[in-house]
JSON list of C-alpha atoms in Angstrom, two decimals:
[
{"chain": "A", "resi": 49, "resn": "UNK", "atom": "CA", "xyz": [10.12, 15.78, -0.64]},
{"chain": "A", "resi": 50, "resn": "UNK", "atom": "CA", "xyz": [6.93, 15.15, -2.48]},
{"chain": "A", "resi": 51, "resn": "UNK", "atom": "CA", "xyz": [3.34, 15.04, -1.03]},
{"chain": "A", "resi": 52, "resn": "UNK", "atom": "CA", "xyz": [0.23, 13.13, -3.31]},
{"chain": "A", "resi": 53, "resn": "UNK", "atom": "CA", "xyz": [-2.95, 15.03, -3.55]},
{"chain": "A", "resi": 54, "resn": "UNK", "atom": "CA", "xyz": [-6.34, 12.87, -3.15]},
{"chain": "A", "resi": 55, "resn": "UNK", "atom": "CA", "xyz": [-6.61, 12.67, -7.01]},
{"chain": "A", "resi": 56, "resn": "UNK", "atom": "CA", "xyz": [-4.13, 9.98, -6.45]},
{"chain": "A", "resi": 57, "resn": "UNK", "atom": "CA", "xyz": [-1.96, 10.28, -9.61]},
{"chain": "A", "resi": 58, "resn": "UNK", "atom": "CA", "xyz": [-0.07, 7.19, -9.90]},
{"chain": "A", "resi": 59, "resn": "UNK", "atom": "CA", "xyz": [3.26, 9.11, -10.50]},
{"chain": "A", "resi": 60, "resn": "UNK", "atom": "CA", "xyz": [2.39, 11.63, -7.88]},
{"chain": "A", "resi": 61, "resn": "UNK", "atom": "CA", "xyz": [1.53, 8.32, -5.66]},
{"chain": "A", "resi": 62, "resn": "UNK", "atom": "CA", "xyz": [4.80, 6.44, -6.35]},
{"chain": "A", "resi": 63, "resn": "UNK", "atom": "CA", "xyz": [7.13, 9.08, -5.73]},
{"chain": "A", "resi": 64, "resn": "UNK", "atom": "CA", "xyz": [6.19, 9.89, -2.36]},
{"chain": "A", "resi": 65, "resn": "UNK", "atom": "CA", "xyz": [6.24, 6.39, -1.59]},
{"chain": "A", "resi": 66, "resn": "UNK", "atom": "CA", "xyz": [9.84, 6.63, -3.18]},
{"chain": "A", "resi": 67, "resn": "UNK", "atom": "CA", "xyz": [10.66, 9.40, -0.43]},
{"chain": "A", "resi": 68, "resn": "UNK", "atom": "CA", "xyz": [9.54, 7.59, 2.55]},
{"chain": "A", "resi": 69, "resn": "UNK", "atom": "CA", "xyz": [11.05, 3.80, 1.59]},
{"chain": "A", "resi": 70, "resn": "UNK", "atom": "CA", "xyz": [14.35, 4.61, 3.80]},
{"chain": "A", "resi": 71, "resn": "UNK", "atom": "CA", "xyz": [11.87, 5.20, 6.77]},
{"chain": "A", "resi": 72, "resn": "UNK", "atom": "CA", "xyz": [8.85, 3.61, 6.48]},
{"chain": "A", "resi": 73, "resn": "UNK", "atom": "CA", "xyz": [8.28, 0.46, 8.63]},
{"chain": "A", "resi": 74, "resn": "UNK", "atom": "CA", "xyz": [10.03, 2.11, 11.34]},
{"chain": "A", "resi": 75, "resn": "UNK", "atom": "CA", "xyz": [7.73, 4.93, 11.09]},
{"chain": "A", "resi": 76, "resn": "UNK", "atom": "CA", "xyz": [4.44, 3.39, 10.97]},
{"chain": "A", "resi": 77, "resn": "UNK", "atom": "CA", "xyz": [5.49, 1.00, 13.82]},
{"chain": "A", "resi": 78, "resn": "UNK", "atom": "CA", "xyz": [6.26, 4.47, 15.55]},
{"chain": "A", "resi": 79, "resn": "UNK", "atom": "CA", "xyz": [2.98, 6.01, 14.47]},
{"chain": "A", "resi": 80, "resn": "UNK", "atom": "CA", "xyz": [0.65, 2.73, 15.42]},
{"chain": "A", "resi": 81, "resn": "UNK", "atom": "CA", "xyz": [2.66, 2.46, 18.78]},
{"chain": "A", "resi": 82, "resn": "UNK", "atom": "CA", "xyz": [3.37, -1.36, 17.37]},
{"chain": "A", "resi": 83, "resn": "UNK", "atom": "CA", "xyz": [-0.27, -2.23, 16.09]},
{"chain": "A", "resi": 84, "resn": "UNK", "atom": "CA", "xyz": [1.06, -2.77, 12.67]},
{"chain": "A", "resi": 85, "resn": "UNK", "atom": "CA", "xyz": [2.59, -6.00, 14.16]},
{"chain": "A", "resi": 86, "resn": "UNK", "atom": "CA", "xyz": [-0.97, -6.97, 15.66]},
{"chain": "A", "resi": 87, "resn": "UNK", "atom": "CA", "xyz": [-3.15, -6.06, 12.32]},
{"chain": "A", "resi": 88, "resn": "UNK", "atom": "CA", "xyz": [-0.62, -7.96, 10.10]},
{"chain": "A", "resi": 89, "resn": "UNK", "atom": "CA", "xyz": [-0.56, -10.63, 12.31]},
{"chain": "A", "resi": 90, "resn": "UNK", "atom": "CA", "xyz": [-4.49, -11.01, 11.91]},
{"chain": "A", "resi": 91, "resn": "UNK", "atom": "CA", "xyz": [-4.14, -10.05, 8.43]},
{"chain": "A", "resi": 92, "resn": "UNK", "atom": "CA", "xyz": [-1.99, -13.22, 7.82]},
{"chain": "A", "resi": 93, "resn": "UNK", "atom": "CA", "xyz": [-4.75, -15.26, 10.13]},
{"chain": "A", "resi": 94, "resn": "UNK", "atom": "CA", "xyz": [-6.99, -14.38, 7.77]},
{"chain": "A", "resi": 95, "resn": "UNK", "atom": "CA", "xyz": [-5.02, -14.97, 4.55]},
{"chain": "A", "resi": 96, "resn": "UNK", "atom": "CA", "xyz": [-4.80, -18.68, 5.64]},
{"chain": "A", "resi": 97, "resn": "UNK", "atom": "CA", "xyz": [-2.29, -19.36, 3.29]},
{"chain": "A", "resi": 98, "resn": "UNK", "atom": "CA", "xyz": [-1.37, -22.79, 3.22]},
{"chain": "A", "resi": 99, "resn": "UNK", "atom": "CA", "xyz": [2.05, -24.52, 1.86]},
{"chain": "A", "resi": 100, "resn": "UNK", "atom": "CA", "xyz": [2.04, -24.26, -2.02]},
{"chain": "A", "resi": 101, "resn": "UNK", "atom": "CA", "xyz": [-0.12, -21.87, -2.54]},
{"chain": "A", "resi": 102, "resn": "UNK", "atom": "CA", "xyz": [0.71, -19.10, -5.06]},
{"chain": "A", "resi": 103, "resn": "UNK", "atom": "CA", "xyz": [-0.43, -15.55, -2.81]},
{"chain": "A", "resi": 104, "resn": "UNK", "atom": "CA", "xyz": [0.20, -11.76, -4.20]},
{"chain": "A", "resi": 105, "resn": "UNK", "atom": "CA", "xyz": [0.89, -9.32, -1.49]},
{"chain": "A", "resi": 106, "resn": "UNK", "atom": "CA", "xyz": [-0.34, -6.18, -3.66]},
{"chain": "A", "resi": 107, "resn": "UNK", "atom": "CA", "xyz": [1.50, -2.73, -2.00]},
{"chain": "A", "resi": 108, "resn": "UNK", "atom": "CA", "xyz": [3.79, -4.92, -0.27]},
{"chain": "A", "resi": 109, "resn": "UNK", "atom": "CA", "xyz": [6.42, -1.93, 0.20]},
{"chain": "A", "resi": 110, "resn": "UNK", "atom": "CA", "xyz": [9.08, -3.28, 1.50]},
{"chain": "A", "resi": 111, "resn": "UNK", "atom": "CA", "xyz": [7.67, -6.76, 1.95]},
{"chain": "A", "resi": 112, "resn": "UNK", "atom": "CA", "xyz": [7.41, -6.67, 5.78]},
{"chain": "A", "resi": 113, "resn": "UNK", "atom": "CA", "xyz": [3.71, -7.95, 4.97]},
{"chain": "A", "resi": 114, "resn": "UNK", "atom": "CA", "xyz": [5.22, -10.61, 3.23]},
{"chain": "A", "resi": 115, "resn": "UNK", "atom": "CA", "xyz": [7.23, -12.10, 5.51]},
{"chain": "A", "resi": 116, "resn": "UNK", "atom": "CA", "xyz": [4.90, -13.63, 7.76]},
{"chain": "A", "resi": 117, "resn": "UNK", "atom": "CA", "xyz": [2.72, -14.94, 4.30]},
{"chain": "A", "resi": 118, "resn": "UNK", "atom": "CA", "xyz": [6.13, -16.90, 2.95]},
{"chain": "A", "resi": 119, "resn": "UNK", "atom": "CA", "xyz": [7.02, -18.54, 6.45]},
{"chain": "A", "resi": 120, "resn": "UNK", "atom": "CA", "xyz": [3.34, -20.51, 5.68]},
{"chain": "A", "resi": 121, "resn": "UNK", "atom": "CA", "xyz": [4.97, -22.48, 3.03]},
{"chain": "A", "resi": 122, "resn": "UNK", "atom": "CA", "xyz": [2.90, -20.41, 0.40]},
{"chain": "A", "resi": 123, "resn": "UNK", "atom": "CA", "xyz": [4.64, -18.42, -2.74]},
{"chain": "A", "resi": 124, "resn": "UNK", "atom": "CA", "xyz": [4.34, -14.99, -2.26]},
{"chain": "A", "resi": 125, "resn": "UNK", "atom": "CA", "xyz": [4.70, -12.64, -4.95]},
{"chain": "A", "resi": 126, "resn": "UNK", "atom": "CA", "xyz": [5.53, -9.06, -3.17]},
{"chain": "A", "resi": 127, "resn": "UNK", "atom": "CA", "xyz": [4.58, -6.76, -5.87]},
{"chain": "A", "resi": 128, "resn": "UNK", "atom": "CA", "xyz": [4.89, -2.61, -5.77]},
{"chain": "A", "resi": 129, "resn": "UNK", "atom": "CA", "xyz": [5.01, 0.19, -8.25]},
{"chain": "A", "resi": 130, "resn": "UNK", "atom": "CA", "xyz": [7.22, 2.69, -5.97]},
{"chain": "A", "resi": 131, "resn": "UNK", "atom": "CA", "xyz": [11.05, 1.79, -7.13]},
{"chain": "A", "resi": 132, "resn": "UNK", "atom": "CA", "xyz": [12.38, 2.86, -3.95]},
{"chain": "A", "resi": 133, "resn": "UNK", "atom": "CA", "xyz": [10.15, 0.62, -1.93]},
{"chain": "A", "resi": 134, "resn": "UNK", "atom": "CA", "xyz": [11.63, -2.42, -3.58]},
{"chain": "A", "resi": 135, "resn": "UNK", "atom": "CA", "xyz": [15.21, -1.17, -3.85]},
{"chain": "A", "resi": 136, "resn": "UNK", "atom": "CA", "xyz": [14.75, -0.83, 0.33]},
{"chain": "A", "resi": 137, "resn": "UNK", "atom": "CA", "xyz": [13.05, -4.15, 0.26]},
{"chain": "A", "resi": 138, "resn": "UNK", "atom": "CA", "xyz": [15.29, -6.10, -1.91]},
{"chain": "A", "resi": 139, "resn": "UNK", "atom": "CA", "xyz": [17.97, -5.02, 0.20]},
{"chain": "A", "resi": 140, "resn": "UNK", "atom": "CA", "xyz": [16.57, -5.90, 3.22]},
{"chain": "A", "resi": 141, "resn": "UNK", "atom": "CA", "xyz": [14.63, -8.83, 2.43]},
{"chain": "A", "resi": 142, "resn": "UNK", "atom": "CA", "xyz": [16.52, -10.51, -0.20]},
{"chain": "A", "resi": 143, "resn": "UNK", "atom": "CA", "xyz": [14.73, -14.24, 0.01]},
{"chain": "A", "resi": 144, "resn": "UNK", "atom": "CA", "xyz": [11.40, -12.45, -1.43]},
{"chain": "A", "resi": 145, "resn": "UNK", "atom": "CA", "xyz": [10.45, -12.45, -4.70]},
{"chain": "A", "resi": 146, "resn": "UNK", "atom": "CA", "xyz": [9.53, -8.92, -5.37]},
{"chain": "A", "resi": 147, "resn": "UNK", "atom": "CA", "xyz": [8.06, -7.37, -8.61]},
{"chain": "A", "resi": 148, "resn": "UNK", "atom": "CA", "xyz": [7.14, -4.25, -9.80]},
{"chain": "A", "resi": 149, "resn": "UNK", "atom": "CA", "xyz": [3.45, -3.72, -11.04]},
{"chain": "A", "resi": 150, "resn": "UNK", "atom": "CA", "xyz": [0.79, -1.61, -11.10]},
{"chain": "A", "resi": 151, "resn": "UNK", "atom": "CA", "xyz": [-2.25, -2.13, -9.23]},
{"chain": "A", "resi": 152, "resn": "UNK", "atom": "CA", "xyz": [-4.58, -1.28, -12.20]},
{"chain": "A", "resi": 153, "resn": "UNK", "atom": "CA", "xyz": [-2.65, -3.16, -14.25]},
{"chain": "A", "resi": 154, "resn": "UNK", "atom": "CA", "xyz": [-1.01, -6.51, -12.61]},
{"chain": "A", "resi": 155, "resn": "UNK", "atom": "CA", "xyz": [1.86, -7.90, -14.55]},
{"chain": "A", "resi": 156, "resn": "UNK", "atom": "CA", "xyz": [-0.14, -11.53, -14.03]},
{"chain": "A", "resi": 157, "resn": "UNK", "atom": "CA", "xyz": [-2.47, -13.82, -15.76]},
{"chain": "A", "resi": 158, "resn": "UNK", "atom": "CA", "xyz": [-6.06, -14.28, -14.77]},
{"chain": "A", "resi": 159, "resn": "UNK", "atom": "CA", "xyz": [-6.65, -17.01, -12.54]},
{"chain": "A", "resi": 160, "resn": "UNK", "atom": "CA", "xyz": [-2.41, -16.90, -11.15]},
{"chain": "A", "resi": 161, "resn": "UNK", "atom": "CA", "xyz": [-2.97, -17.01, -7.03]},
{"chain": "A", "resi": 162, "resn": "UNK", "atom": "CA", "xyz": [-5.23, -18.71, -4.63]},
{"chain": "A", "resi": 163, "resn": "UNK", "atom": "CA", "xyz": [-5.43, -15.78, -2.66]},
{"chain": "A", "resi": 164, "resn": "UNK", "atom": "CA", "xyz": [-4.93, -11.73, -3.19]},
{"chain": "A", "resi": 165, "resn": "UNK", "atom": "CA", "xyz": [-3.61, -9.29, -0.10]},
{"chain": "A", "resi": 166, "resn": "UNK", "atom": "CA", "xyz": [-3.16, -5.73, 0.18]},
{"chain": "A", "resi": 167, "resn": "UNK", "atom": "CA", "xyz": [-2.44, -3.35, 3.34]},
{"chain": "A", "resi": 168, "resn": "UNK", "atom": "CA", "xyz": [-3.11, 0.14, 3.62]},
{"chain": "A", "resi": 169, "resn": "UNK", "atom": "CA", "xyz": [-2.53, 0.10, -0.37]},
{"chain": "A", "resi": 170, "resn": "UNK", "atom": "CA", "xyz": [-6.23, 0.16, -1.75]},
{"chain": "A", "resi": 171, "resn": "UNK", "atom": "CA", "xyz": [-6.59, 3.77, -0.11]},
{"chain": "A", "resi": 172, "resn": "UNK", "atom": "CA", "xyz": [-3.82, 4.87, -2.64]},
{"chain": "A", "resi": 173, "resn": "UNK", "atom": "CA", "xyz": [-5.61, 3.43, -6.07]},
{"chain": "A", "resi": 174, "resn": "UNK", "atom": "CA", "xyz": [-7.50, 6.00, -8.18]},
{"chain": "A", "resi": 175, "resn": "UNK", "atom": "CA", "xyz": [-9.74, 3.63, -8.96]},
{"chain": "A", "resi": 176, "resn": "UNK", "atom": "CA", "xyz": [-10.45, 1.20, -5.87]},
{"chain": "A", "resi": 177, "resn": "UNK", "atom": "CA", "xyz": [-13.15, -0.59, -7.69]},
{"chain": "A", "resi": 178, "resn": "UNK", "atom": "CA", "xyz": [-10.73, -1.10, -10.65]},
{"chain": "A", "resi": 179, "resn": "UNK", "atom": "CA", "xyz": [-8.43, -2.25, -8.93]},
{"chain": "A", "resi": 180, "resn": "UNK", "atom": "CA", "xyz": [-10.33, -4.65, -7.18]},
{"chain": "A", "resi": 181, "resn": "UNK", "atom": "CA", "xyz": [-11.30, -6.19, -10.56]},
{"chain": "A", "resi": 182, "resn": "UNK", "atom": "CA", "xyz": [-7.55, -6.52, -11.23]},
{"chain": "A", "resi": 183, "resn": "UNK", "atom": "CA", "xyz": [-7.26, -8.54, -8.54]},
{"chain": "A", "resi": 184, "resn": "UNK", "atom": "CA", "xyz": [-10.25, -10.61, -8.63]},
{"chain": "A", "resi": 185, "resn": "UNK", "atom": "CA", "xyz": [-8.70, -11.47, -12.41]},
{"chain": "A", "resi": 186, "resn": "UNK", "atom": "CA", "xyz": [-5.43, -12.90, -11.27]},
{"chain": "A", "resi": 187, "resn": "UNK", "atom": "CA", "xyz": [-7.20, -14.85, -8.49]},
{"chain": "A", "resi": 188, "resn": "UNK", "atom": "CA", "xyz": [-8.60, -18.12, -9.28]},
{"chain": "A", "resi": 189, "resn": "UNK", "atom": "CA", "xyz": [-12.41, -19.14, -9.13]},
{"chain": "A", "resi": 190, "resn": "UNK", "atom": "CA", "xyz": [-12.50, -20.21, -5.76]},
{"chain": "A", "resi": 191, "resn": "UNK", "atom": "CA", "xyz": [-9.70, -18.09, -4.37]},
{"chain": "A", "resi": 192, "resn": "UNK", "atom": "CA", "xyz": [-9.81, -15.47, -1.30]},
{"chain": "A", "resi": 193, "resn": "UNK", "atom": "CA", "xyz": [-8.64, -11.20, -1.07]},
{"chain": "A", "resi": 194, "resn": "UNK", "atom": "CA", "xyz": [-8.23, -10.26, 2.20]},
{"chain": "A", "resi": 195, "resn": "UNK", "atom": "CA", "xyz": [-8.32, -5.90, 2.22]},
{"chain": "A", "resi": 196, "resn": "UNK", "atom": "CA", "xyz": [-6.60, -4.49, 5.12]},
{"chain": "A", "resi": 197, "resn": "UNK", "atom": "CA", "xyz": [-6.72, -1.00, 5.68]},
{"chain": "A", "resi": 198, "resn": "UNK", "atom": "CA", "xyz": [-7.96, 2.20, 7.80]},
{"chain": "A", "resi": 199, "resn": "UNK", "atom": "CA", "xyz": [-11.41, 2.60, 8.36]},
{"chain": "A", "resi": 200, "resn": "UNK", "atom": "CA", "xyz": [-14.02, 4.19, 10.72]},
{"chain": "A", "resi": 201, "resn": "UNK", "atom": "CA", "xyz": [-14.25, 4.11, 14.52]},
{"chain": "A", "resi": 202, "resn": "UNK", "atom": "CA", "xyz": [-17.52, 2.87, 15.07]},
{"chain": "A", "resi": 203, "resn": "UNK", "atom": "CA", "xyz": [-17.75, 4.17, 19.20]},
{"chain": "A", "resi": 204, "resn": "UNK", "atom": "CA", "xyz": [-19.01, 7.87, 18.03]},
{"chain": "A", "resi": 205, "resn": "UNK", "atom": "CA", "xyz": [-17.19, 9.45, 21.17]},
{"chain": "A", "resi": 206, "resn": "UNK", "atom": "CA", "xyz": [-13.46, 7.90, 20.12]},
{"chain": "A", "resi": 207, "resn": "UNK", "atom": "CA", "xyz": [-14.31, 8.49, 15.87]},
{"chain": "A", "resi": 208, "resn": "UNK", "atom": "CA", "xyz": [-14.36, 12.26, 17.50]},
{"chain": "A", "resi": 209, "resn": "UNK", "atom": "CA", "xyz": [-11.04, 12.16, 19.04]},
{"chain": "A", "resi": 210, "resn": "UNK", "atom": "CA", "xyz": [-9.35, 9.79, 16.25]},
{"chain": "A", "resi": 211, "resn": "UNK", "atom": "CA", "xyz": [-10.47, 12.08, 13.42]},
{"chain": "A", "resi": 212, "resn": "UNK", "atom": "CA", "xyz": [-9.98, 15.68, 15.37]},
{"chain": "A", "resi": 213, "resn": "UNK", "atom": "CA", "xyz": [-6.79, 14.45, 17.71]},
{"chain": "A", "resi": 214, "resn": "UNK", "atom": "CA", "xyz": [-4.89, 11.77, 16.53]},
{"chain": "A", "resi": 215, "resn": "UNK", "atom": "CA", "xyz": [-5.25, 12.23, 12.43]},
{"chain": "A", "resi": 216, "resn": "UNK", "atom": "CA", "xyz": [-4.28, 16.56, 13.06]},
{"chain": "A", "resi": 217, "resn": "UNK", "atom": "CA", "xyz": [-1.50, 15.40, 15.09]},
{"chain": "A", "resi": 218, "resn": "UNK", "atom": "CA", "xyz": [-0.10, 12.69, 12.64]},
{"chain": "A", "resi": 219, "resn": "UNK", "atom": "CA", "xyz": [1.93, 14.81, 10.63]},
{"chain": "A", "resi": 220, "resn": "UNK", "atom": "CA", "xyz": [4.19, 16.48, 13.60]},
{"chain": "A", "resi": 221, "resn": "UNK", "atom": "CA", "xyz": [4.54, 12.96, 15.08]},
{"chain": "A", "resi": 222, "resn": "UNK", "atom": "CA", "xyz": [6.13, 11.73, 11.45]},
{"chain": "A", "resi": 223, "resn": "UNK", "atom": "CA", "xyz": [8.86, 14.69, 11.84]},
{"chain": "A", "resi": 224, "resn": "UNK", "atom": "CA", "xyz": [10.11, 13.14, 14.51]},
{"chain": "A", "resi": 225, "resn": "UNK", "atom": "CA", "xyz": [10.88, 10.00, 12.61]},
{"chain": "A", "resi": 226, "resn": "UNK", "atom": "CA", "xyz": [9.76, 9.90, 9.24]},
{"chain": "A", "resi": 227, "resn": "UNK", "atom": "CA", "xyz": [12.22, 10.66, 6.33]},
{"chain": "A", "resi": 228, "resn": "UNK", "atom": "CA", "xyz": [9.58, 12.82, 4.53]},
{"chain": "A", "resi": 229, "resn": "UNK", "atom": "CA", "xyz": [7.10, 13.95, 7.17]},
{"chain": "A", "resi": 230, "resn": "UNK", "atom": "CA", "xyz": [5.20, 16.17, 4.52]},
{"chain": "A", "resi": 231, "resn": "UNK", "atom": "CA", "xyz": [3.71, 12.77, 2.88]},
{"chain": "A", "resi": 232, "resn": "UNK", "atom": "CA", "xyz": [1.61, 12.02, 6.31]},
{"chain": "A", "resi": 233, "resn": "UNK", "atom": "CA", "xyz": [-0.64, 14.77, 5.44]},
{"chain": "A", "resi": 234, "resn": "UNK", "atom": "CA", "xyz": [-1.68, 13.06, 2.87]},
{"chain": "A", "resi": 235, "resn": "UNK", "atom": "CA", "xyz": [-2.04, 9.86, 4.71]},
{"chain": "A", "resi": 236, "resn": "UNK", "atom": "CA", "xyz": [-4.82, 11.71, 7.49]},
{"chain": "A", "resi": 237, "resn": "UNK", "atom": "CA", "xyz": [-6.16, 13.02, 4.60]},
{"chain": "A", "resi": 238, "resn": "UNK", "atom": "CA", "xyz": [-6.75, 10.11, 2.49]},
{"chain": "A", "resi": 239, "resn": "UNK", "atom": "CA", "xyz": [-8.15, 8.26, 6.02]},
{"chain": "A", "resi": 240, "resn": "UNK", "atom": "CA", "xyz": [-10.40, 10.93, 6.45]},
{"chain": "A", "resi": 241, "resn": "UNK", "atom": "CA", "xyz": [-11.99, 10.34, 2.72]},
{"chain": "A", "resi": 242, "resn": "UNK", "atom": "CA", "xyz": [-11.93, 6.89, 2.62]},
{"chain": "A", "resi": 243, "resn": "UNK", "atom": "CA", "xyz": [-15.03, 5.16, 3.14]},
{"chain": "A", "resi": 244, "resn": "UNK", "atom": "CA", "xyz": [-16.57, 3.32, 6.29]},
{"chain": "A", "resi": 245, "resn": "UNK", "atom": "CA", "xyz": [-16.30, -0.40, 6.61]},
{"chain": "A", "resi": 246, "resn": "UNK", "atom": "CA", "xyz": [-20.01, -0.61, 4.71]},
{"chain": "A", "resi": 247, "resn": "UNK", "atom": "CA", "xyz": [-18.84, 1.40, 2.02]},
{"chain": "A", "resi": 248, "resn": "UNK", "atom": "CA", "xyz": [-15.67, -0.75, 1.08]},
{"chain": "A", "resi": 249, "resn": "UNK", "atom": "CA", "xyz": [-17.79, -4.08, 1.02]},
{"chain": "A", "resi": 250, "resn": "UNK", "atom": "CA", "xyz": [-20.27, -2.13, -1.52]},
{"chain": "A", "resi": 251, "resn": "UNK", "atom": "CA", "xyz": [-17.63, -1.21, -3.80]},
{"chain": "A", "resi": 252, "resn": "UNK", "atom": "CA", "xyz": [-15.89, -4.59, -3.62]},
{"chain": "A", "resi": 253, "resn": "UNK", "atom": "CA", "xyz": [-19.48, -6.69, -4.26]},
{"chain": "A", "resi": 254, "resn": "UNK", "atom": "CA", "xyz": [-19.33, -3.82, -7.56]},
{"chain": "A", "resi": 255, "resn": "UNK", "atom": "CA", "xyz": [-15.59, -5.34, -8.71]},
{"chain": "A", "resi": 256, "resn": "UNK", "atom": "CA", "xyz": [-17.56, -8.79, -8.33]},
{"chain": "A", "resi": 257, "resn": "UNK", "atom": "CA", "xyz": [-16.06, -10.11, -5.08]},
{"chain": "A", "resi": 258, "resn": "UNK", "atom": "CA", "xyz": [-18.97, -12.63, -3.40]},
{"chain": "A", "resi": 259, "resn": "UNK", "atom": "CA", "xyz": [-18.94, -13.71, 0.25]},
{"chain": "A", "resi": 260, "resn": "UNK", "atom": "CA", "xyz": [-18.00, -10.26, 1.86]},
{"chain": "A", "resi": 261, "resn": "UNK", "atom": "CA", "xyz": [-17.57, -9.87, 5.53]},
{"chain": "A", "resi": 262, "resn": "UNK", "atom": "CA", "xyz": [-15.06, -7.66, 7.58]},
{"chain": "A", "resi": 263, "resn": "UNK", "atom": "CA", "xyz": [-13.90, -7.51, 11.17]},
{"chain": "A", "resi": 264, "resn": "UNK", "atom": "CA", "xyz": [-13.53, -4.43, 13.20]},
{"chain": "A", "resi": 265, "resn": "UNK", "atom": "CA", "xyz": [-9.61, -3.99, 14.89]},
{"chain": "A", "resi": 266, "resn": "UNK", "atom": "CA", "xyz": [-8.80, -1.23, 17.30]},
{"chain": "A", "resi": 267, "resn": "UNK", "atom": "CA", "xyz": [-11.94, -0.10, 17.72]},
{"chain": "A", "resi": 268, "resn": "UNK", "atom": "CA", "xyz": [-12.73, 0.26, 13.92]},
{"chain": "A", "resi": 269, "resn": "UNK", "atom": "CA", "xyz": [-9.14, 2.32, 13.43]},
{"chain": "A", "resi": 270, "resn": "UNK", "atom": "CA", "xyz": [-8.71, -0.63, 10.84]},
{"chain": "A", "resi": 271, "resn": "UNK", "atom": "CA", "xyz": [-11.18, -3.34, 9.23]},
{"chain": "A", "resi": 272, "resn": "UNK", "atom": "CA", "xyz": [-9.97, -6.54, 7.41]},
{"chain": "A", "resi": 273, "resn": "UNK", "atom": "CA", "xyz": [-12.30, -7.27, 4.80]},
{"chain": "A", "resi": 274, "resn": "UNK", "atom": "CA", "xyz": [-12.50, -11.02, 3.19]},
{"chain": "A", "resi": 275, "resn": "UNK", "atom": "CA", "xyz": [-14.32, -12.05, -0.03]},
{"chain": "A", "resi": 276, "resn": "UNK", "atom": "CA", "xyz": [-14.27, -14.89, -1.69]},
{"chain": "A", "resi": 277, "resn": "UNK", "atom": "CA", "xyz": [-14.66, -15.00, -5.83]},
{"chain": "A", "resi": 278, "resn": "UNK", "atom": "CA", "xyz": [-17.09, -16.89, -6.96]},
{"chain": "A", "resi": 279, "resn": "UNK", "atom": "CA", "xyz": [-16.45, -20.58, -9.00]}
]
C-alpha cells in the first residue's frame, strides 16, 4: 500500500498508481456512479480525432481512454510512467500501442501528434506548467490538447456539499472496492488543491497554449479544457 503526498514525487506518484492498476477502472466507474463513461465520451468529442492522425493519450492508465480515440481511425500512442498500469493494460487491451514515459519528459520528438490528451493525469505532475510545455513540444504547430480533469463546482451551495460530503467520504467508498483504498486520500486531497477552471487556462496560456476555452461537466465536478498551439 502506498499513498503520494501533494509534493507529487514522481516515484512516490507511480507507485501508488502501481497499487491501484488491478482495480482501477472498476473503481472510478464505482466512485463516479458511471460518469467516467459520459466525461470520456465528451472528452473524445472534443479530441476530434480524425482517421490518420497521430494522438498521445498522456496518463492513459490502462488505456480505457484510449479506446474510444483508436476506434476514430487515429494512432494513438497510450503512454504512462506507472509499470503496473501498463502491465494491467497490455493485458487487457492488447491492440494498443502503449509506452512508458514521463510526463516531464515525453519519449517523443517535437512536432510528433496532431493532437495531445490527458485525463485526471495533469493533477498528478509536479510541475503542471512543465508539463504542459512537454506536450505543446510533441504537438505540431497547428495541433489541439484537450485537459480533462476535476475542477470546481461553480453552484456555491453544491461546491459546499462536493468539497465537505462527497470528497470526506471518498476514501471509505474506495474500501469497498478499491485494491488500495489508502491512495483516494490523496486523490480528495489533490482535488481540493487543484485550481478552478480559470486557474488551469492561466497556467496553460504560461506553457504557451493559444485559443483556450473549457466547458463545465457535472456541474463543474470536471472541466475539459481545449487549446490550440499556435502555427
Amino acid at each position: 500500500m502506498s499513498r503520494a503526498g501533494l509534493d507529487k514525487d514522481p516515484r512516490d506518484v507511480a507507485r501508488m498508481f502501481d497499487d491501484v492498476a488491478a482495480k482501477y477502472d472498476l473503481t472510478n466507474t464505482v466512485l463516479t456512479g458511471g460518469l467516467d463513461r459520459w466525461w470520456r465520451h465528451l472528452t473524445v468529442r472534443r479530441v476530434d480525432a480524425r482517421p490518420g492522425e497521430r494522438v498521445l493519450d498522456l496518463a492513459a492508465g490502462t488505456g480505457v481512454s484510449s479506446v474510444p480515440l483508436a476506434a476514430t481511425g487515429a494512432q494513438v500512442v497510450a503512454c504512462d510512467f506507472s509499470e503496473g498500469m501498463l502491465r494491467a493494460g497490455k493485458a487487457d487491451r492488447p491492440e494498443l500501442d502503449f509506452v512508458a514515459g514521463d510526463g516531464m519528459r515525453l519519449p517523443f520528438g517535437d512536432a510528433s501528434f496532431d493532437a495531445v490528451t490527458i485525463s485526471f493525469g495533469l493533477r498528478n505532475f509536479p510541475d503542471p506548467i512543465g508539463g504542459l510545455r512537454e506536450m505543446l513540444r510533441v504537438t505540431r504547430p497547428g495541433g489541439r490538447v484537450v485537459v480533462t480533469e476535476f475542477s470546481t463546482p461553480t453552484w456555491r451551495p453544491f461546491e459546499l456539499v462536493y468539497s465537505r460530503g462527497a470528497l470526506a467520504v471518498l476514501p471509505q467508498v474506495a474500501k469497498a472496492v478499491s485494491s488500495d483504498p489508502e491512495s483516494y486520500v490523496y486523490l480528495a486531497e489533490s482535488i481540493r488543491s487543484w485550481p478552478d477552471q480559470r486557474g488551469l487556462a492561466v497556467r496553460m496560456a504560461e506553457a504557451g497554449w493559444t485559443d483556450i476555452s473549457w466547458r463545465n461537466l457535472t456541474g463543474g465536478i470536471v472541466a475539459l479544457h481545449h487549446a490550440v498551439k499556435g502555427s
